[in-house]
PDB file of C-alpha atoms in Angstrom:
ATOM      1  CA  THR J   1       0.025   0.295   0.103  1.00 62.00           C
ATOM      2  CA  SER J   2       2.899   2.331   0.036  1.00 77.00           C
ATOM      3  CA  ARG J   3       6.828   2.109  -0.210  1.00 84.00           C
ATOM      4  CA  THR J   4       6.905   0.508   3.186  1.00 88.00           C
ATOM      5  CA  LYS J   5       3.693  -0.847   3.529  1.00 87.00           C
ATOM      6  CA  PHE J   6       2.485  -4.320   1.937  1.00 84.00           C
ATOM      7  CA  ASN J   7      -0.194  -6.396   1.212  1.00 84.00           C
ATOM      8  CA  ILE J   8      -0.005 -10.419   0.744  1.00 84.00           C
ATOM      9  CA  GLU J   9      -3.098 -12.199  -0.630  1.00 86.00           C
ATOM     10  CA  PRO J  10      -2.998 -15.561  -1.000  1.00 88.00           C
ATOM     11  CA  LEU J  11      -3.432 -16.397  -5.305  1.00 89.00           C
ATOM     12  CA  ASP J  12      -7.231 -17.045  -5.074  1.00 89.00           C
ATOM     13  CA  ASP J  13      -7.984 -14.196  -2.483  1.00 91.00           C
ATOM     14  CA  TRP J  14      -5.752 -11.847  -5.598  1.00 91.00           C
ATOM     15  CA  TYR J  15      -7.627 -12.579  -8.572  1.00 92.00           C
ATOM     16  CA  ALA J  16     -11.102 -12.350  -6.889  1.00 92.00           C
ATOM     17  CA  LEU J  17     -10.522  -8.526  -6.471  1.00 93.00           C
ATOM     18  CA  GLY J  18      -9.332  -8.278 -10.306  1.00 94.00           C
ATOM     19  CA  SER J  19     -12.109  -7.091 -12.906  1.00 95.00           C
ATOM     20  CA  ASN J  20     -13.142  -8.457 -15.822  1.00 95.00           C
ATOM     21  CA  TYR J  21     -12.660  -6.416 -18.898  1.00 95.00           C
ATOM     22  CA  ASP J  22     -14.036  -7.418 -22.551  1.00 96.00           C
ATOM     23  CA  ILE J  23     -11.686  -6.823 -25.364  1.00 97.00           C
ATOM     24  CA  THR J  24     -13.271  -8.715 -28.220  1.00 97.00           C
ATOM     25  CA  ASP J  25     -13.601  -5.680 -30.434  1.00 96.00           C
ATOM     26  CA  TYR J  26      -9.777  -4.428 -29.948  1.00 97.00           C
ATOM     27  CA  VAL J  27      -8.145  -8.262 -30.477  1.00 97.00           C
ATOM     28  CA  ASP J  28      -7.121  -9.058 -34.037  1.00 96.00           C
ATOM     29  CA  ILE J  29      -8.068 -12.859 -33.798  1.00 94.00           C
ATOM     30  CA  THR J  30      -6.132 -13.380 -37.100  1.00 95.00           C
ATOM     31  CA  THR J  31      -2.370 -13.163 -34.912  1.00 96.00           C
ATOM     32  CA  GLN J  32      -2.920 -15.733 -32.261  1.00 96.00           C
ATOM     33  CA  LYS J  33      -1.300 -18.575 -31.600  1.00 97.00           C
ATOM     34  CA  ILE J  34      -1.645 -21.420 -29.192  1.00 96.00           C
ATOM     35  CA  ILE J  35       1.386 -23.140 -27.673  1.00 95.00           C
ATOM     36  CA  LYS J  36       1.234 -25.310 -24.693  1.00 92.00           C
ATOM     37  CA  PRO J  37       3.000 -24.063 -21.581  1.00 90.00           C
ATOM     38  CA  GLU J  38       6.226 -24.992 -20.052  1.00 89.00           C
ATOM     39  CA  LEU J  39       5.877 -27.305 -17.433  1.00 92.00           C
ATOM     40  CA  HIS J  40       7.792 -27.706 -14.847  1.00 93.00           C
ATOM     41  CA  ARG J  41       9.736 -31.305 -14.343  1.00 94.00           C
ATOM     42  CA  ARG J  42      10.107 -30.952 -10.226  1.00 95.00           C
ATOM     43  CA  ILE J  43       7.916 -28.399  -7.792  1.00 96.00           C
ATOM     44  CA  SER J  44       9.133 -28.410  -4.887  1.00 97.00           C
ATOM     45  CA  PHE J  45       8.555 -26.552  -1.135  1.00 97.00           C
ATOM     46  CA  ASN J  46      10.911 -26.737   1.434  1.00 97.00           C
ATOM     47  CA  TYR J  47      12.002 -25.245   5.078  1.00 97.00           C
ATOM     48  CA  GLN J  48      15.407 -24.256   5.909  1.00 97.00           C
ATOM     49  CA  GLU J  49      16.646 -28.037   6.211  1.00 96.00           C
ATOM     50  CA  SER J  50      17.300 -28.870   9.982  1.00 95.00           C
ATOM     51  CA  GLY J  51      20.605 -30.587  11.689  1.00 94.00           C
ATOM     52  CA  SER J  52      18.373 -32.250  14.388  1.00 95.00           C
ATOM     53  CA  TYR J  53      18.487 -35.552  14.751  1.00 94.00           C
ATOM     54  CA  ILE J  54      15.197 -36.191  14.829  1.00 94.00           C
ATOM     55  CA  GLU J  55      14.890 -33.798  11.603  1.00 95.00           C
ATOM     56  CA  GLU J  56      17.537 -35.418  10.003  1.00 95.00           C
ATOM     57  CA  ALA J  57      16.574 -38.697  10.554  1.00 95.00           C
ATOM     58  CA  TYR J  58      13.323 -38.613   8.770  1.00 95.00           C
ATOM     59  CA  ARG J  59      14.471 -36.592   6.111  1.00 96.00           C
ATOM     60  CA  ASN J  60      17.407 -39.576   5.354  1.00 95.00           C
ATOM     61  CA  ALA J  61      13.948 -42.532   5.695  1.00 96.00           C
ATOM     62  CA  ASN J  62      11.762 -40.519   3.766  1.00 95.00           C
ATOM     63  CA  GLY J  63      14.089 -40.210   0.044  1.00 94.00           C
ATOM     64  CA  GLY J  64      15.718 -36.370   0.859  1.00 94.00           C
ATOM     65  CA  VAL J  65      12.688 -34.748   1.683  1.00 96.00           C
ATOM     66  CA  GLY J  66      12.489 -33.069   5.212  1.00 96.00           C
ATOM     67  CA  TYR J  67       9.593 -32.920   7.159  1.00 96.00           C
ATOM     68  CA  GLY J  68       6.892 -30.581   6.366  1.00 96.00           C
ATOM     69  CA  ASP J  69       8.255 -30.810   2.893  1.00 98.00           C
ATOM     70  CA  LEU J  70       7.155 -31.813  -0.406  1.00 97.00           C
ATOM     71  CA  ARG J  71       7.881 -32.824  -3.728  1.00 96.00           C
ATOM     72  CA  ALA J  72       6.794 -33.549  -6.900  1.00 95.00           C
ATOM     73  CA  ASP J  73       8.909 -35.401 -10.003  1.00 94.00           C
ATOM     74  CA  PHE J  74       7.201 -34.870 -13.426  1.00 92.00           C
ATOM     75  CA  THR J  75       8.612 -36.315 -17.168  1.00 90.00           C
ATOM     76  CA  PHE J  76       8.805 -32.937 -18.269  1.00 88.00           C
ATOM     77  CA  ASP J  77      11.985 -31.266 -19.883  1.00 85.00           C
ATOM     78  CA  GLY J  78      11.244 -27.833 -18.063  1.00 86.00           C
ATOM     79  CA  SER J  79      12.450 -25.796 -15.164  1.00 91.00           C
ATOM     80  CA  GLU J  80      12.331 -26.474 -11.530  1.00 92.00           C
ATOM     81  CA  LEU J  81       9.630 -25.028  -9.577  1.00 92.00           C
ATOM     82  CA  SER J  82      11.397 -24.213  -6.015  1.00 94.00           C
ATOM     83  CA  THR J  83       9.828 -22.308  -3.046  1.00 94.00           C
ATOM     84  CA  GLU J  84      12.004 -22.111   0.329  1.00 95.00           C
ATOM     85  CA  THR J  85      11.090 -20.598   3.377  1.00 95.00           C
ATOM     86  CA  THR J  86      14.234 -18.728   5.610  1.00 96.00           C
ATOM     87  CA  PHE J  87      12.411 -20.979   8.933  1.00 97.00           C
ATOM     88  CA  GLU J  88      12.831 -24.459  10.041  1.00 97.00           C
ATOM     89  CA  LEU J  89      10.244 -26.685  11.109  1.00 97.00           C
ATOM     90  CA  MET J  90      10.606 -28.592  13.983  1.00 96.00           C
ATOM     91  CA  LYS J  91       9.023 -32.285  14.107  1.00 96.00           C
ATOM     92  CA  TYR J  92       8.059 -32.143  17.784  1.00 95.00           C
ATOM     93  CA  VAL J  93       7.588 -35.194  19.629  1.00 94.00           C
ATOM     94  CA  LYS J  94       5.232 -36.762  22.770  1.00 91.00           C
ATOM     95  CA  LEU J  95       7.816 -37.605  26.014  1.00 88.00           C
ATOM     96  CA  GLU J  96       7.186 -41.096  27.188  1.00 88.00           C
ATOM     97  CA  ASP J  97       6.433 -41.705  31.531  1.00 88.00           C
ATOM     98  CA  LEU J  98       9.448 -44.083  32.183  1.00 86.00           C
ATOM     99  CA  ASP J  99       6.870 -45.244  34.886  1.00 86.00           C
ATOM    100  CA  THR J 100       4.245 -46.837  32.172  1.00 88.00           C
ATOM    101  CA  ASN J 101       5.864 -46.941  29.437  1.00 87.00           C
ATOM    102  CA  THR J 102       3.107 -44.031  27.663  1.00 88.00           C
ATOM    103  CA  PRO J 103       3.490 -41.290  25.998  1.00 88.00           C
ATOM    104  CA  ILE J 104       2.572 -37.918  28.177  1.00 88.00           C
ATOM    105  CA  THR J 105       0.655 -35.559  26.431  1.00 85.00           C
ATOM    106  CA  TRP J 106       2.160 -32.335  25.426  1.00 88.00           C
ATOM    107  CA  ILE J 107       4.888 -32.132  23.087  1.00 91.00           C
ATOM    108  CA  CYS J 108       7.998 -31.114  23.150  1.00 91.00           C
ATOM    109  CA  GLY J 109      11.122 -30.527  20.785  1.00 93.00           C
ATOM    110  CA  LYS J 110      14.607 -31.328  20.615  1.00 92.00           C
ATOM    111  CA  SER J 111      16.981 -29.414  19.461  1.00 93.00           C
ATOM    112  CA  ILE J 112      20.115 -31.728  19.837  1.00 94.00           C
ATOM    113  CA  ASP J 113      22.062 -33.208  16.865  1.00 92.00           C
ATOM    114  CA  LYS J 114      22.549 -37.468  16.298  1.00 88.00           C
ATOM    115  CA  GLU J 115      25.391 -36.382  18.763  1.00 91.00           C
ATOM    116  CA  ILE J 116      23.037 -35.343  21.399  1.00 91.00           C
ATOM    117  CA  LYS J 117      24.632 -32.683  21.396  1.00 94.00           C
ATOM    118  CA  PRO J 118      22.711 -28.499  21.254  1.00 94.00           C
ATOM    119  CA  TYR J 119      21.294 -27.810  17.367  1.00 94.00           C
ATOM    120  CA  ILE J 120      21.339 -23.948  16.668  1.00 94.00           C
ATOM    121  CA  GLY J 121      20.179 -24.264  13.082  1.00 94.00           C
ATOM    122  CA  GLU J 122      17.742 -21.376  11.215  1.00 96.00           C
ATOM    123  CA  PRO J 123      14.904 -19.831  12.904  1.00 96.00           C
ATOM    124  CA  VAL J 124      11.733 -21.997  13.928  1.00 96.00           C
ATOM    125  CA  ILE J 125       8.480 -21.124  12.911  1.00 96.00           C
ATOM    126  CA  PHE J 126       5.364 -22.440  15.070  1.00 96.00           C
ATOM    127  CA  TYR J 127       1.221 -21.548  16.495  1.00 96.00           C
ATOM    128  CA  SER J 128       1.090 -21.119  20.057  1.00 94.00           C
ATOM    129  CA  PRO J 129      -2.547 -20.830  20.067  1.00 90.00           C
ATOM    130  CA  SER J 130      -3.686 -21.192  23.732  1.00 91.00           C
ATOM    131  CA  THR J 131      -1.878 -22.717  27.184  1.00 90.00           C
ATOM    132  CA  ILE J 132      -3.366 -26.337  27.634  1.00 90.00           C
ATOM    133  CA  ASP J 133      -3.306 -28.529  31.420  1.00 90.00           C
ATOM    134  CA  ILE J 134      -0.593 -30.485  31.623  1.00 88.00           C
ATOM    135  CA  SER J 135      -1.094 -31.099  35.657  1.00 87.00           C
ATOM    136  CA  ALA J 136      -1.211 -34.953  34.581  1.00 87.00           C
ATOM    137  CA  TYR J 137       2.527 -34.645  33.501  1.00 86.00           C
ATOM    138  CA  PRO J 138       3.350 -31.369  35.623  1.00 84.00           C
ATOM    139  CA  ILE J 139       7.008 -29.368  34.310  1.00 83.00           C
ATOM    140  CA  GLY J 140       9.269 -29.042  36.989  1.00 80.00           C
ATOM    141  CA  PHE J 141      13.238 -28.173  38.040  1.00 79.00           C
ATOM    142  CA  LEU J 142      15.576 -30.838  40.514  1.00 76.00           C
ATOM    143  CA  ASP J 143      17.510 -27.899  43.139  1.00 74.00           C
ATOM    144  CA  GLU J 144      20.796 -27.626  43.828  1.00 74.00           C
ATOM    145  CA  THR J 145      20.664 -30.945  46.328  1.00 73.00           C
ATOM    146  CA  GLY J 146      18.865 -33.076  43.239  1.00 67.00           C
ATOM    147  CA  LEU J 147      15.066 -32.793  45.542  1.00 64.00           C
ATOM    148  CA  THR J 148      12.076 -32.395  42.571  1.00 68.00           C
ATOM    149  CA  ASP J 149      10.420 -28.756  42.503  1.00 69.00           C
ATOM    150  CA  THR J 150       7.337 -28.284  44.917  1.00 70.00           C
ATOM    151  CA  ASN J 151       5.685 -26.034  42.889  1.00 77.00           C
ATOM    152  CA  PRO J 152       5.444 -27.477  39.314  1.00 80.00           C
ATOM    153  CA  SER J 153       4.133 -25.718  36.691  1.00 85.00           C
ATOM    154  CA  ASP J 154       0.681 -27.028  35.366  1.00 87.00           C
ATOM    155  CA  GLN J 155       0.102 -24.883  32.661  1.00 88.00           C
ATOM    156  CA  MET J 156       1.729 -24.089  29.648  1.00 88.00           C
ATOM    157  CA  TYR J 157       2.197 -22.559  26.377  1.00 88.00           C
ATOM    158  CA  MET J 158       0.950 -24.883  23.664  1.00 89.00           C
ATOM    159  CA  VAL J 159       3.739 -24.534  20.824  1.00 92.00           C
ATOM    160  CA  GLY J 160       3.626 -26.772  17.424  1.00 94.00           C
ATOM    161  CA  ASN J 161       2.919 -26.853  14.053  1.00 96.00           C
ATOM    162  CA  VAL J 162      -0.880 -26.002  14.298  1.00 96.00           C
ATOM    163  CA  ASP J 163      -3.509 -23.626  15.279  1.00 96.00           C
ATOM    164  CA  ASN J 164      -5.605 -24.797  16.845  1.00 95.00           C
ATOM    165  CA  THR J 165      -5.301 -27.325  20.382  1.00 93.00           C
ATOM    166  CA  ASN J 166      -8.768 -28.933  19.895  1.00 94.00           C
ATOM    167  CA  ALA J 167      -8.448 -31.023  16.814  1.00 95.00           C
ATOM    168  CA  ALA J 168     -12.205 -30.314  15.228  1.00 96.00           C
ATOM    169  CA  ASP J 169     -11.295 -26.345  15.328  1.00 96.00           C
ATOM    170  CA  VAL J 170      -7.825 -26.402  13.084  1.00 96.00           C
ATOM    171  CA  THR J 171      -7.562 -24.095  10.214  1.00 96.00           C
ATOM    172  CA  GLN J 172      -4.044 -24.076   9.193  1.00 96.00           C
ATOM    173  CA  MET J 173      -0.899 -26.501   9.154  1.00 97.00           C
ATOM    174  CA  LEU J 174       2.444 -25.204   8.747  1.00 97.00           C
ATOM    175  CA  SER J 175       3.565 -28.547   6.824  1.00 97.00           C
ATOM    176  CA  TYR J 176       3.583 -27.945   3.054  1.00 97.00           C
ATOM    177  CA  GLY J 177       3.057 -32.014   2.995  1.00 94.00           C
ATOM    178  CA  LEU J 178       0.246 -33.958   4.283  1.00 95.00           C
ATOM    179  CA  GLU J 179       2.006 -34.864   7.639  1.00 96.00           C
ATOM    180  CA  VAL J 180       1.299 -36.318  10.853  1.00 95.00           C
ATOM    181  CA  ASP J 181       0.891 -33.600  13.988  1.00 95.00           C
ATOM    182  CA  PRO J 182       2.040 -35.744  16.713  1.00 93.00           C
ATOM    183  CA  PHE J 183      -0.005 -33.717  19.103  1.00 93.00           C
ATOM    184  CA  HIS J 184      -2.993 -34.076  17.645  1.00 94.00           C
ATOM    185  CA  GLU J 185      -1.275 -37.857  16.460  1.00 94.00           C
ATOM    186  CA  GLN J 186      -3.773 -37.214  13.436  1.00 96.00           C
ATOM    187  CA  SER J 187      -3.160 -35.577   9.888  1.00 96.00           C
ATOM    188  CA  PHE J 188      -5.007 -31.931   8.925  1.00 96.00           C
ATOM    189  CA  LEU J 189      -5.624 -31.446   5.136  1.00 96.00           C
ATOM    190  CA  GLN J 190      -5.097 -28.075   5.496  1.00 96.00           C
ATOM    191  CA  THR J 191      -1.796 -27.724   4.855  1.00 97.00           C
ATOM    192  CA  LEU J 192       0.114 -25.011   3.076  1.00 96.00           C
ATOM    193  CA  TYR J 193       0.248 -26.603  -0.388  1.00 96.00           C
ATOM    194  CA  ASN J 194      -3.483 -27.003  -0.146  1.00 95.00           C
ATOM    195  CA  GLN J 195      -4.425 -23.718   1.162  1.00 93.00           C
ATOM    196  CA  PHE J 196      -2.170 -21.967  -0.630  1.00 93.00           C
ATOM    197  CA  TRP J 197      -0.554 -23.896  -3.879  1.00 94.00           C
ATOM    198  CA  GLU J 198      -3.014 -26.211  -4.912  1.00 94.00           C
ATOM    199  CA  ASP J 199      -5.326 -24.207  -7.397  1.00 92.00           C
ATOM    200  CA  TYR J 200      -2.562 -22.851  -8.934  1.00 91.00           C
ATOM    201  CA  ILE J 201      -0.364 -26.035  -9.111  1.00 93.00           C
ATOM    202  CA  THR J 202      -3.857 -27.741 -10.678  1.00 93.00           C
ATOM    203  CA  ASP J 203      -4.713 -25.440 -13.227  1.00 92.00           C
ATOM    204  CA  LEU J 204      -0.755 -25.195 -14.260  1.00 91.00           C
ATOM    205  CA  TYR J 205      -0.619 -28.838 -15.197  1.00 93.00           C
ATOM    206  CA  SER J 206      -4.098 -29.124 -16.308  1.00 93.00           C
ATOM    207  CA  SER J 207      -4.198 -31.196 -20.079  1.00 92.00           C
ATOM    208  CA  GLN J 208      -7.108 -27.647 -21.224  1.00 94.00           C
ATOM    209  CA  ARG J 209      -4.467 -25.077 -20.292  1.00 94.00           C
ATOM    210  CA  ARG J 210      -2.944 -23.463 -22.775  1.00 96.00           C
ATOM    211  CA  VAL J 211      -0.710 -20.211 -23.606  1.00 97.00           C
ATOM    212  CA  TYR J 212      -2.767 -17.792 -25.972  1.00 97.00           C
ATOM    213  CA  LYS J 213      -0.709 -14.696 -28.312  1.00 97.00           C
ATOM    214  CA  MET J 214      -2.489 -12.425 -30.031  1.00 97.00           C
ATOM    215  CA  LYS J 215      -1.972  -8.880 -31.235  1.00 97.00           C
ATOM    216  CA  ALA J 216      -4.305  -6.028 -30.153  1.00 97.00           C
ATOM    217  CA  VAL J 217      -5.034  -2.626 -30.114  1.00 96.00           C
ATOM    218  CA  LEU J 218      -5.991  -1.730 -26.325  1.00 94.00           C
ATOM    219  CA  PRO J 219      -7.101   1.792 -25.774  1.00 93.00           C
ATOM    220  CA  PHE J 220      -5.858   3.852 -22.718  1.00 91.00           C
ATOM    221  CA  LYS J 221      -8.715   4.020 -20.416  1.00 91.00           C
ATOM    222  CA  ILE J 222      -8.575   0.359 -20.540  1.00 92.00           C
ATOM    223  CA  ALA J 223      -5.085  -0.550 -20.999  1.00 92.00           C
ATOM    224  CA  SER J 224      -4.401   2.460 -17.777  1.00 91.00           C
ATOM    225  CA  GLN J 225      -6.848   0.535 -15.611  1.00 93.00           C
ATOM    226  CA  LEU J 226      -5.623  -2.646 -16.392  1.00 94.00           C
ATOM    227  CA  ARG J 227      -4.086  -4.820 -12.932  1.00 94.00           C
ATOM    228  CA  MET J 228      -2.101  -8.157 -13.731  1.00 94.00           C
ATOM    229  CA  ASN J 229      -5.570  -9.360 -11.507  1.00 95.00           C
ATOM    230  CA  ASP J 230      -7.599  -8.663 -14.321  1.00 97.00           C
ATOM    231  CA  LYS J 231      -9.213 -11.167 -16.610  1.00 97.00           C
ATOM    232  CA  LEU J 232     -10.283 -10.339 -20.177  1.00 97.00           C
ATOM    233  CA  ASP J 233     -13.268 -12.117 -21.977  1.00 97.00           C
ATOM    234  CA  ILE J 234     -12.560 -13.067 -25.878  1.00 97.00           C
ATOM    235  CA  ASN J 235     -15.497 -13.800 -28.047  1.00 95.00           C
ATOM    236  CA  GLY J 236     -17.157 -15.405 -25.012  1.00 94.00           C
ATOM    237  CA  ARG J 237     -14.435 -17.214 -23.617  1.00 95.00           C
ATOM    238  CA  ARG J 238     -12.073 -15.555 -20.720  1.00 96.00           C
ATOM    239  CA  TYR J 239      -8.610 -15.383 -19.744  1.00 97.00           C
ATOM    240  CA  VAL J 240      -6.225 -15.069 -17.182  1.00 96.00           C
ATOM    241  CA  ILE J 241      -3.186 -12.673 -18.078  1.00 97.00           C
ATOM    242  CA  ASN J 242       0.569 -13.843 -18.648  1.00 95.00           C
ATOM    243  CA  GLU J 243       2.054 -10.770 -19.885  1.00 95.00           C
ATOM    244  CA  ILE J 244       1.002  -7.897 -21.573  1.00 95.00           C
ATOM    245  CA  GLN J 245       3.493  -5.268 -23.791  1.00 95.00           C
ATOM    246  CA  ILE J 246       1.353  -1.724 -24.447  1.00 93.00           C
ATOM    247  CA  ASN J 247       3.470   0.622 -26.884  1.00 94.00           C
ATOM    248  CA  LEU J 248       1.019   3.739 -24.681  1.00 87.00           C
ATOM    249  CA  ARG J 249       2.141   6.079 -28.205  1.00 91.00           C
ATOM    250  CA  THR J 250       0.251   3.556 -30.562  1.00 94.00           C
ATOM    251  CA  GLU J 251      -1.712   2.099 -27.988  1.00 94.00           C
ATOM    252  CA  GLU J 252      -0.405  -1.696 -29.374  1.00 95.00           C
ATOM    253  CA  ALA J 253       0.064  -4.631 -27.587  1.00 96.00           C
ATOM    254  CA  THR J 254       0.669  -8.209 -27.501  1.00 97.00           C
ATOM    255  CA  LEU J 255      -1.075  -9.884 -25.377  1.00 97.00           C
ATOM    256  CA  GLU J 256       0.535 -13.522 -23.935  1.00 97.00           C
ATOM    257  CA  LEU J 257      -2.891 -15.017 -22.019  1.00 97.00           C
ATOM    258  CA  LEU J 258      -3.790 -17.908 -19.836  1.00 96.00           C
ATOM    259  CA  ASN J 259      -7.039 -19.732 -20.791  1.00 95.00           C
ATOM    260  CA  ASP J 260      -9.038 -19.995 -17.197  1.00 93.00           C
ATOM    261  CA  VAL J 261      -9.671 -23.638 -16.678  1.00 88.00           C
TER     262      VAL J 261
END
């Protein structure tokens, strides 16, 4: 909204803010060329690679794909579409009650390497939606004599990769791929990929997707208002803008559009 403030919109919401323009009368349809879009041979969504022994063990057992990451390979000859955050995603675990050999009711993150030494990597991103009752397994400390704290804490902030302590109310998970959340011990469909990328990727790899290139003469009153999230109607068909080059002096334009699938 200014040189120092920005609005970040999910792609679908951004397109919903656009307008539709019927430019049929301004397009030279005889110049139209239709080609298939270039498709990526690999799509990957990654967090920073963690050196924690839990994440490292998961990555090694999962073909090099880390916890929360997502990767898909195709037989196309295109480039690679890769996105990587500046954060690490921790794979939390439930500790075990040694007296009963059963997991406790809350999770913790182990920031240690395979040699059981402290590991300090990139910043870790997490949700902390509310406090939880841990009175069944309170947290205390040993004093200098080795005696247990007489006033242990029976409340703690929930820290994890989902945005709610109630499974039915979870609306977001921080993983790209479908992972089991250790606190709720189940997966959630509200991953980063499903929420923010699935529609774009599905359209990109649709068998109906085509790139349309054509010439037009766009009046300044239209050209001056166009935004990249606007959609264009030509002869009853709707298109998404991929690229437009406009000569503002002659109003001649070269359009590269995608059919709206």
